[in-house]
């Protein structure tokens, strides 16, 4: 059973999330602000945190920044009423893993939580196996039939991301936002260049392929 910490200063919101999560098999903990959240995390194993932004004593941004500066990489899903693009950018720059705006659709929230937990497990294992191909994150390497190919960091990160979520479409912009700095002068077309290089490198690999989704972006398909 996964432990999920719900951090929100509104009691009815906490109760709603608690009910939804427990009904779907999760164990929940709650906190009214960032200070309480850090206390819970210090004393209890937490697999994922749902975090509000505007709270008394310690807001969500400060809580998230404190966590990341301490080296804690617990997956964080920010759910907030603040819907400006600057708030989203700030959240991701501080280290959130996902971002939703209130009011949220419960089913979408559950799907995102499931995806974040799955991504966290993959990240902890630091490798993905697709058919006879193994991706090893620590060395940015791809191994098949005893042959090891070491990729440039961003090429590997994009491939690892796509194969972590096979059949899921990622837009060029979402890949840019994740793997290039917000201050970068690079354009979304940079992603196309990296995708084309990956396709050329692995054109003879029978285990997976990278598909263009017209008008949207890219996805990986497992052939094995």
PDB file of C-alpha atoms in Angstrom:
ATOM      1  CA  UNK A   1       0.000   0.000   0.000  1.00  0.00           C
ATOM      2  CA  UNK A   2       1.336   3.424  -0.968  1.00  0.00           C
ATOM      3  CA  UNK A   3       1.432   6.244   1.592  1.00  0.00           C
ATOM      4  CA  UNK A   4       0.193   9.590   0.291  1.00  0.00           C
ATOM      5  CA  UNK A   5       0.492  12.854   2.207  1.00  0.00           C
ATOM      6  CA  UNK A   6      -2.253  15.435   1.551  1.00  0.00           C
ATOM      7  CA  UNK A   7      -1.175  18.987   2.407  1.00  0.00           C
ATOM      8  CA  UNK A   8      -3.907  21.634   2.277  1.00  0.00           C
ATOM      9  CA  UNK A   9      -5.147  24.232   4.753  1.00  0.00           C
ATOM     10  CA  UNK A  10      -8.809  23.643   3.891  1.00  0.00           C
ATOM     11  CA  UNK A  11     -10.327  20.770   5.937  1.00  0.00           C
ATOM     12  CA  UNK A  12     -12.996  19.916   3.358  1.00  0.00           C
ATOM     13  CA  UNK A  13     -10.374  19.589   0.626  1.00  0.00           C
ATOM     14  CA  UNK A  14      -8.277  17.285   2.794  1.00  0.00           C
ATOM     15  CA  UNK A  15     -11.315  15.134   3.577  1.00  0.00           C
ATOM     16  CA  UNK A  16     -12.286  14.939  -0.101  1.00  0.00           C
ATOM     17  CA  UNK A  17      -8.815  13.823  -1.178  1.00  0.00           C
ATOM     18  CA  UNK A  18      -8.583  11.407   1.753  1.00  0.00           C
ATOM     19  CA  UNK A  19     -11.880   9.777   0.839  1.00  0.00           C
ATOM     20  CA  UNK A  20     -10.981   9.474  -2.836  1.00  0.00           C
ATOM     21  CA  UNK A  21      -7.520   8.076  -2.172  1.00  0.00           C
ATOM     22  CA  UNK A  22      -8.539   5.590   0.524  1.00  0.00           C
ATOM     23  CA  UNK A  23     -11.422   4.368  -1.629  1.00  0.00           C
ATOM     24  CA  UNK A  24      -8.801   3.540  -4.267  1.00  0.00           C
ATOM     25  CA  UNK A  25      -6.464   1.638  -1.973  1.00  0.00           C
ATOM     26  CA  UNK A  26      -4.035   4.305  -0.750  1.00  0.00           C
ATOM     27  CA  UNK A  27      -3.093   5.045   2.857  1.00  0.00           C
ATOM     28  CA  UNK A  28      -3.334   8.764   3.619  1.00  0.00           C
ATOM     29  CA  UNK A  29      -1.671  11.232   5.966  1.00  0.00           C
ATOM     30  CA  UNK A  30      -2.628  14.902   6.213  1.00  0.00           C
ATOM     31  CA  UNK A  31      -1.059  18.251   7.081  1.00  0.00           C
ATOM     32  CA  UNK A  32      -2.470  21.783   7.239  1.00  0.00           C
ATOM     33  CA  UNK A  33       0.679  23.562   6.064  1.00  0.00           C
ATOM     34  CA  UNK A  34       4.242  23.074   4.931  1.00  0.00           C
ATOM     35  CA  UNK A  35       5.677  22.885   8.439  1.00  0.00           C
ATOM     36  CA  UNK A  36       3.382  20.023   9.386  1.00  0.00           C
ATOM     37  CA  UNK A  37       4.132  18.304   6.086  1.00  0.00           C
ATOM     38  CA  UNK A  38       7.879  18.343   6.737  1.00  0.00           C
ATOM     39  CA  UNK A  39       7.267  16.908  10.227  1.00  0.00           C
ATOM     40  CA  UNK A  40       5.226  14.048   8.765  1.00  0.00           C
ATOM     41  CA  UNK A  41       7.888  13.275   6.162  1.00  0.00           C
ATOM     42  CA  UNK A  42      10.590  13.292   8.837  1.00  0.00           C
ATOM     43  CA  UNK A  43       8.757  10.613  10.806  1.00  0.00           C
ATOM     44  CA  UNK A  44       6.884   8.573   8.216  1.00  0.00           C
ATOM     45  CA  UNK A  45       7.707   7.005   4.860  1.00  0.00           C
ATOM     46  CA  UNK A  46       5.739   8.908   2.208  1.00  0.00           C
ATOM     47  CA  UNK A  47       5.510   7.679  -1.380  1.00  0.00           C
ATOM     48  CA  UNK A  48       3.857  10.800  -2.826  1.00  0.00           C
ATOM     49  CA  UNK A  49       2.742  14.224  -1.630  1.00  0.00           C
ATOM     50  CA  UNK A  50      -0.241  16.269  -2.829  1.00  0.00           C
ATOM     51  CA  UNK A  51       0.659  19.872  -2.055  1.00  0.00           C
ATOM     52  CA  UNK A  52      -1.331  23.093  -2.009  1.00  0.00           C
ATOM     53  CA  UNK A  53       0.495  26.391  -2.571  1.00  0.00           C
ATOM     54  CA  UNK A  54      -1.289  29.078  -0.544  1.00  0.00           C
ATOM     55  CA  UNK A  55      -1.118  28.023   3.124  1.00  0.00           C
ATOM     56  CA  UNK A  56      -0.318  29.765   6.436  1.00  0.00           C
ATOM     57  CA  UNK A  57       2.971  29.365   8.352  1.00  0.00           C
ATOM     58  CA  UNK A  58       4.773  27.725   5.436  1.00  0.00           C
ATOM     59  CA  UNK A  59       3.427  27.819   1.898  1.00  0.00           C
ATOM     60  CA  UNK A  60       3.776  25.076  -0.686  1.00  0.00           C
ATOM     61  CA  UNK A  61       6.639  26.703  -2.553  1.00  0.00           C
ATOM     62  CA  UNK A  62       8.758  26.966   0.596  1.00  0.00           C
ATOM     63  CA  UNK A  63       7.903  23.409   1.588  1.00  0.00           C
ATOM     64  CA  UNK A  64       8.832  22.072  -1.849  1.00  0.00           C
ATOM     65  CA  UNK A  65      12.060  24.054  -1.973  1.00  0.00           C
ATOM     66  CA  UNK A  66      13.035  22.840   1.507  1.00  0.00           C
ATOM     67  CA  UNK A  67      12.399  19.247   0.497  1.00  0.00           C
ATOM     68  CA  UNK A  68      14.444  19.430  -2.679  1.00  0.00           C
ATOM     69  CA  UNK A  69      17.336  21.288  -1.051  1.00  0.00           C
ATOM     70  CA  UNK A  70      17.517  18.538   1.576  1.00  0.00           C
ATOM     71  CA  UNK A  71      17.825  15.940  -1.185  1.00  0.00           C
ATOM     72  CA  UNK A  72      14.351  14.473  -0.723  1.00  0.00           C
ATOM     73  CA  UNK A  73      12.958  13.380  -4.097  1.00  0.00           C
ATOM     74  CA  UNK A  74       9.493  12.239  -3.023  1.00  0.00           C
ATOM     75  CA  UNK A  75       7.104  12.723  -5.981  1.00  0.00           C
ATOM     76  CA  UNK A  76       5.069  15.920  -5.551  1.00  0.00           C
ATOM     77  CA  UNK A  77       1.776  16.773  -7.229  1.00  0.00           C
ATOM     78  CA  UNK A  78       0.878  20.421  -6.718  1.00  0.00           C
ATOM     79  CA  UNK A  79      -2.874  21.066  -6.743  1.00  0.00           C
ATOM     80  CA  UNK A  80      -3.648  24.758  -6.408  1.00  0.00           C
ATOM     81  CA  UNK A  81      -6.180  27.443  -7.252  1.00  0.00           C
ATOM     82  CA  UNK A  82      -3.309  29.519  -8.675  1.00  0.00           C
ATOM     83  CA  UNK A  83      -3.600  28.945 -12.412  1.00  0.00           C
ATOM     84  CA  UNK A  84      -1.253  31.558 -13.872  1.00  0.00           C
ATOM     85  CA  UNK A  85       1.496  30.243 -16.135  1.00  0.00           C
ATOM     86  CA  UNK A  86       4.089  31.859 -13.842  1.00  0.00           C
ATOM     87  CA  UNK A  87       2.855  29.693 -10.954  1.00  0.00           C
ATOM     88  CA  UNK A  88       3.251  26.553 -13.031  1.00  0.00           C
ATOM     89  CA  UNK A  89       6.741  27.557 -14.142  1.00  0.00           C
ATOM     90  CA  UNK A  90       7.793  28.366 -10.585  1.00  0.00           C
ATOM     91  CA  UNK A  91       6.430  25.039  -9.347  1.00  0.00           C
ATOM     92  CA  UNK A  92       8.388  23.026 -11.903  1.00  0.00           C
ATOM     93  CA  UNK A  93      11.547  25.074 -11.386  1.00  0.00           C
ATOM     94  CA  UNK A  94      11.366  24.327  -7.644  1.00  0.00           C
ATOM     95  CA  UNK A  95      11.020  20.627  -8.360  1.00  0.00           C
ATOM     96  CA  UNK A  96       7.381  19.579  -8.532  1.00  0.00           C
ATOM     97  CA  UNK A  97       6.641  16.495 -10.618  1.00  0.00           C
ATOM     98  CA  UNK A  98       3.170  17.495 -11.776  1.00  0.00           C
ATOM     99  CA  UNK A  99       0.733  20.397 -11.501  1.00  0.00           C
ATOM    100  CA  UNK A 100      -3.083  20.605 -11.450  1.00  0.00           C
ATOM    101  CA  UNK A 101      -5.494  23.493 -10.976  1.00  0.00           C
ATOM    102  CA  UNK A 102      -8.479  23.339  -8.621  1.00  0.00           C
ATOM    103  CA  UNK A 103     -11.142  22.126  -8.910  1.00  0.00           C
ATOM    104  CA  UNK A 104      -9.672  18.835 -10.098  1.00  0.00           C
ATOM    105  CA  UNK A 105     -11.305  15.877 -11.747  1.00  0.00           C
ATOM    106  CA  UNK A 106     -10.901  12.983  -9.309  1.00  0.00           C
ATOM    107  CA  UNK A 107     -10.248  10.396 -12.013  1.00  0.00           C
ATOM    108  CA  UNK A 108      -7.579  12.563 -13.637  1.00  0.00           C
ATOM    109  CA  UNK A 109      -5.941  13.095 -10.240  1.00  0.00           C
ATOM    110  CA  UNK A 110      -5.848   9.332  -9.630  1.00  0.00           C
ATOM    111  CA  UNK A 111      -4.379   8.671 -13.079  1.00  0.00           C
ATOM    112  CA  UNK A 112      -1.664  11.258 -12.523  1.00  0.00           C
ATOM    113  CA  UNK A 113      -0.861   9.809  -9.105  1.00  0.00           C
ATOM    114  CA  UNK A 114      -0.556   6.338 -10.614  1.00  0.00           C
ATOM    115  CA  UNK A 115       1.776   7.667 -13.311  1.00  0.00           C
ATOM    116  CA  UNK A 116       3.950   9.523 -10.783  1.00  0.00           C
ATOM    117  CA  UNK A 117       4.269   6.450  -8.558  1.00  0.00           C
ATOM    118  CA  UNK A 118       5.198   4.326 -11.553  1.00  0.00           C
ATOM    119  CA  UNK A 119       7.776   6.875 -12.675  1.00  0.00           C
ATOM    120  CA  UNK A 120       9.205   6.984  -9.153  1.00  0.00           C
ATOM    121  CA  UNK A 121       9.673   3.208  -9.081  1.00  0.00           C
ATOM    122  CA  UNK A 122      11.410   3.312 -12.461  1.00  0.00           C
ATOM    123  CA  UNK A 123      13.639   6.161 -11.265  1.00  0.00           C
ATOM    124  CA  UNK A 124      14.599   4.214  -8.149  1.00  0.00           C
ATOM    125  CA  UNK A 125      15.476   1.149 -10.197  1.00  0.00           C
ATOM    126  CA  UNK A 126      17.422   3.386 -12.614  1.00  0.00           C
ATOM    127  CA  UNK A 127      16.793   1.079 -15.554  1.00  0.00           C
ATOM    128  CA  UNK A 128      14.144  -0.021 -18.038  1.00  0.00           C
ATOM    129  CA  UNK A 129      14.013  -3.291 -19.942  1.00  0.00           C
ATOM    130  CA  UNK A 130      12.158  -3.380 -23.261  1.00  0.00           C
ATOM    131  CA  UNK A 131      12.358  -6.779 -24.912  1.00  0.00           C
ATOM    132  CA  UNK A 132      16.057  -7.472 -25.270  1.00  0.00           C
ATOM    133  CA  UNK A 133      17.050  -3.824 -24.771  1.00  0.00           C
ATOM    134  CA  UNK A 134      18.084  -2.384 -21.396  1.00  0.00           C
ATOM    135  CA  UNK A 135      18.375   1.340 -20.608  1.00  0.00           C
ATOM    136  CA  UNK A 136      20.697   2.108 -17.673  1.00  0.00           C
ATOM    137  CA  UNK A 137      20.202   5.619 -16.337  1.00  0.00           C
ATOM    138  CA  UNK A 138      23.404   5.953 -14.282  1.00  0.00           C
ATOM    139  CA  UNK A 139      25.609   5.605 -17.361  1.00  0.00           C
ATOM    140  CA  UNK A 140      23.196   6.940 -20.036  1.00  0.00           C
ATOM    141  CA  UNK A 141      23.720   3.650 -21.825  1.00  0.00           C
ATOM    142  CA  UNK A 142      21.575   1.313 -23.913  1.00  0.00           C
ATOM    143  CA  UNK A 143      22.531  -2.369 -23.984  1.00  0.00           C
ATOM    144  CA  UNK A 144      21.366  -4.996 -26.488  1.00  0.00           C
ATOM    145  CA  UNK A 145      22.932  -8.310 -27.493  1.00  0.00           C
ATOM    146  CA  UNK A 146      25.996  -7.493 -25.407  1.00  0.00           C
ATOM    147  CA  UNK A 147      26.589  -4.219 -27.251  1.00  0.00           C
ATOM    148  CA  UNK A 148      26.558  -1.029 -25.173  1.00  0.00           C
ATOM    149  CA  UNK A 149      25.745   2.355 -26.700  1.00  0.00           C
ATOM    150  CA  UNK A 150      26.399   5.426 -24.536  1.00  0.00           C
ATOM    151  CA  UNK A 151      24.127   8.320 -25.501  1.00  0.00           C
ATOM    152  CA  UNK A 152      24.453  12.063 -25.011  1.00  0.00           C
ATOM    153  CA  UNK A 153      22.593  12.993 -21.828  1.00  0.00           C
ATOM    154  CA  UNK A 154      19.542  14.678 -23.372  1.00  0.00           C
ATOM    155  CA  UNK A 155      19.091  11.984 -26.005  1.00  0.00           C
ATOM    156  CA  UNK A 156      19.113   9.340 -23.293  1.00  0.00           C
ATOM    157  CA  UNK A 157      16.726  11.299 -21.049  1.00  0.00           C
ATOM    158  CA  UNK A 158      14.215  11.714 -23.865  1.00  0.00           C
ATOM    159  CA  UNK A 159      14.388   8.020 -24.774  1.00  0.00           C
ATOM    160  CA  UNK A 160      14.110   6.984 -21.115  1.00  0.00           C
ATOM    161  CA  UNK A 161      11.080   9.242 -20.695  1.00  0.00           C
ATOM    162  CA  UNK A 162       9.304   7.905 -23.783  1.00  0.00           C
ATOM    163  CA  UNK A 163       9.948   4.267 -22.899  1.00  0.00           C
ATOM    164  CA  UNK A 164       8.894   4.831 -19.285  1.00  0.00           C
ATOM    165  CA  UNK A 165       5.410   5.597 -20.615  1.00  0.00           C
ATOM    166  CA  UNK A 166       4.943   3.563 -23.810  1.00  0.00           C
ATOM    167  CA  UNK A 167       2.049   4.661 -26.039  1.00  0.00           C
ATOM    168  CA  UNK A 168       1.774   7.990 -24.184  1.00  0.00           C
ATOM    169  CA  UNK A 169       2.152  11.059 -26.398  1.00  0.00           C
ATOM    170  CA  UNK A 170       4.474  13.841 -25.233  1.00  0.00           C
ATOM    171  CA  UNK A 171       4.365  17.245 -26.888  1.00  0.00           C
ATOM    172  CA  UNK A 172       7.546  18.916 -28.040  1.00  0.00           C
ATOM    173  CA  UNK A 173       6.963  21.670 -25.501  1.00  0.00           C
ATOM    174  CA  UNK A 174       6.534  19.275 -22.574  1.00  0.00           C
ATOM    175  CA  UNK A 175       9.859  17.620 -23.455  1.00  0.00           C
ATOM    176  CA  UNK A 176      11.487  21.033 -23.783  1.00  0.00           C
ATOM    177  CA  UNK A 177      10.154  22.104 -20.395  1.00  0.00           C
ATOM    178  CA  UNK A 178      11.475  18.958 -18.713  1.00  0.00           C
ATOM    179  CA  UNK A 179      14.926  18.632 -20.252  1.00  0.00           C
ATOM    180  CA  UNK A 180      15.953  22.175 -21.131  1.00  0.00           C
ATOM    181  CA  UNK A 181      16.222  25.128 -18.770  1.00  0.00           C
ATOM    182  CA  UNK A 182      13.374  27.633 -18.696  1.00  0.00           C
ATOM    183  CA  UNK A 183      16.017  30.246 -19.516  1.00  0.00           C
ATOM    184  CA  UNK A 184      17.334  28.308 -22.498  1.00  0.00           C
ATOM    185  CA  UNK A 185      17.265  29.939 -25.922  1.00  0.00           C
ATOM    186  CA  UNK A 186      16.614  26.552 -27.502  1.00  0.00           C
ATOM    187  CA  UNK A 187      13.419  26.139 -29.502  1.00  0.00           C
ATOM    188  CA  UNK A 188      10.968  23.262 -29.517  1.00  0.00           C
ATOM    189  CA  UNK A 189      12.456  22.156 -32.860  1.00  0.00           C
ATOM    190  CA  UNK A 190      15.539  21.129 -30.869  1.00  0.00           C
ATOM    191  CA  UNK A 191      13.464  18.173 -29.685  1.00  0.00           C
ATOM    192  CA  UNK A 192      12.945  17.114 -33.326  1.00  0.00           C
ATOM    193  CA  UNK A 193      16.712  17.016 -33.833  1.00  0.00           C
ATOM    194  CA  UNK A 194      17.196  14.749 -30.817  1.00  0.00           C
ATOM    195  CA  UNK A 195      14.317  12.498 -31.863  1.00  0.00           C
ATOM    196  CA  UNK A 196      15.775  12.138 -35.365  1.00  0.00           C
ATOM    197  CA  UNK A 197      19.155  11.181 -33.913  1.00  0.00           C
ATOM    198  CA  UNK A 198      17.516   8.551 -31.704  1.00  0.00           C
ATOM    199  CA  UNK A 199      15.619   7.134 -34.666  1.00  0.00           C
ATOM    200  CA  UNK A 200      18.802   6.886 -36.688  1.00  0.00           C
ATOM    201  CA  UNK A 201      20.705   5.212 -33.836  1.00  0.00           C
ATOM    202  CA  UNK A 202      18.012   2.628 -33.169  1.00  0.00           C
ATOM    203  CA  UNK A 203      16.478   2.166 -36.624  1.00  0.00           C
ATOM    204  CA  UNK A 204      17.459  -1.516 -36.574  1.00  0.00           C
ATOM    205  CA  UNK A 205      16.328  -2.143 -32.974  1.00  0.00           C
ATOM    206  CA  UNK A 206      13.343  -4.532 -33.095  1.00  0.00           C
ATOM    207  CA  UNK A 207      12.192  -3.848 -29.520  1.00  0.00           C
ATOM    208  CA  UNK A 208      10.808  -0.334 -29.861  1.00  0.00           C
ATOM    209  CA  UNK A 209      10.139   2.522 -32.224  1.00  0.00           C
ATOM    210  CA  UNK A 210       9.502   6.252 -31.843  1.00  0.00           C
ATOM    211  CA  UNK A 211       6.367   7.456 -33.580  1.00  0.00           C
ATOM    212  CA  UNK A 212       5.351  10.975 -34.577  1.00  0.00           C
ATOM    213  CA  UNK A 213       1.815  11.887 -33.532  1.00  0.00           C
ATOM    214  CA  UNK A 214       0.866  14.477 -36.122  1.00  0.00           C
ATOM    215  CA  UNK A 215       0.162  17.889 -34.638  1.00  0.00           C
ATOM    216  CA  UNK A 216       0.975  16.738 -31.103  1.00  0.00           C
ATOM    217  CA  UNK A 217       4.426  15.273 -30.551  1.00  0.00           C
ATOM    218  CA  UNK A 218       6.019  11.863 -30.068  1.00  0.00           C
ATOM    219  CA  UNK A 219       5.467   8.516 -28.373  1.00  0.00           C
ATOM    220  CA  UNK A 220       7.375   5.264 -28.023  1.00  0.00           C
ATOM    221  CA  UNK A 221       5.856   1.950 -29.014  1.00  0.00           C
ATOM    222  CA  UNK A 222       7.100  -1.397 -27.733  1.00  0.00           C
ATOM    223  CA  UNK A 223       7.407  -3.866 -30.574  1.00  0.00           C
ATOM    224  CA  UNK A 224       8.493  -6.766 -28.391  1.00  0.00           C
TER     225      UNK A 224
END
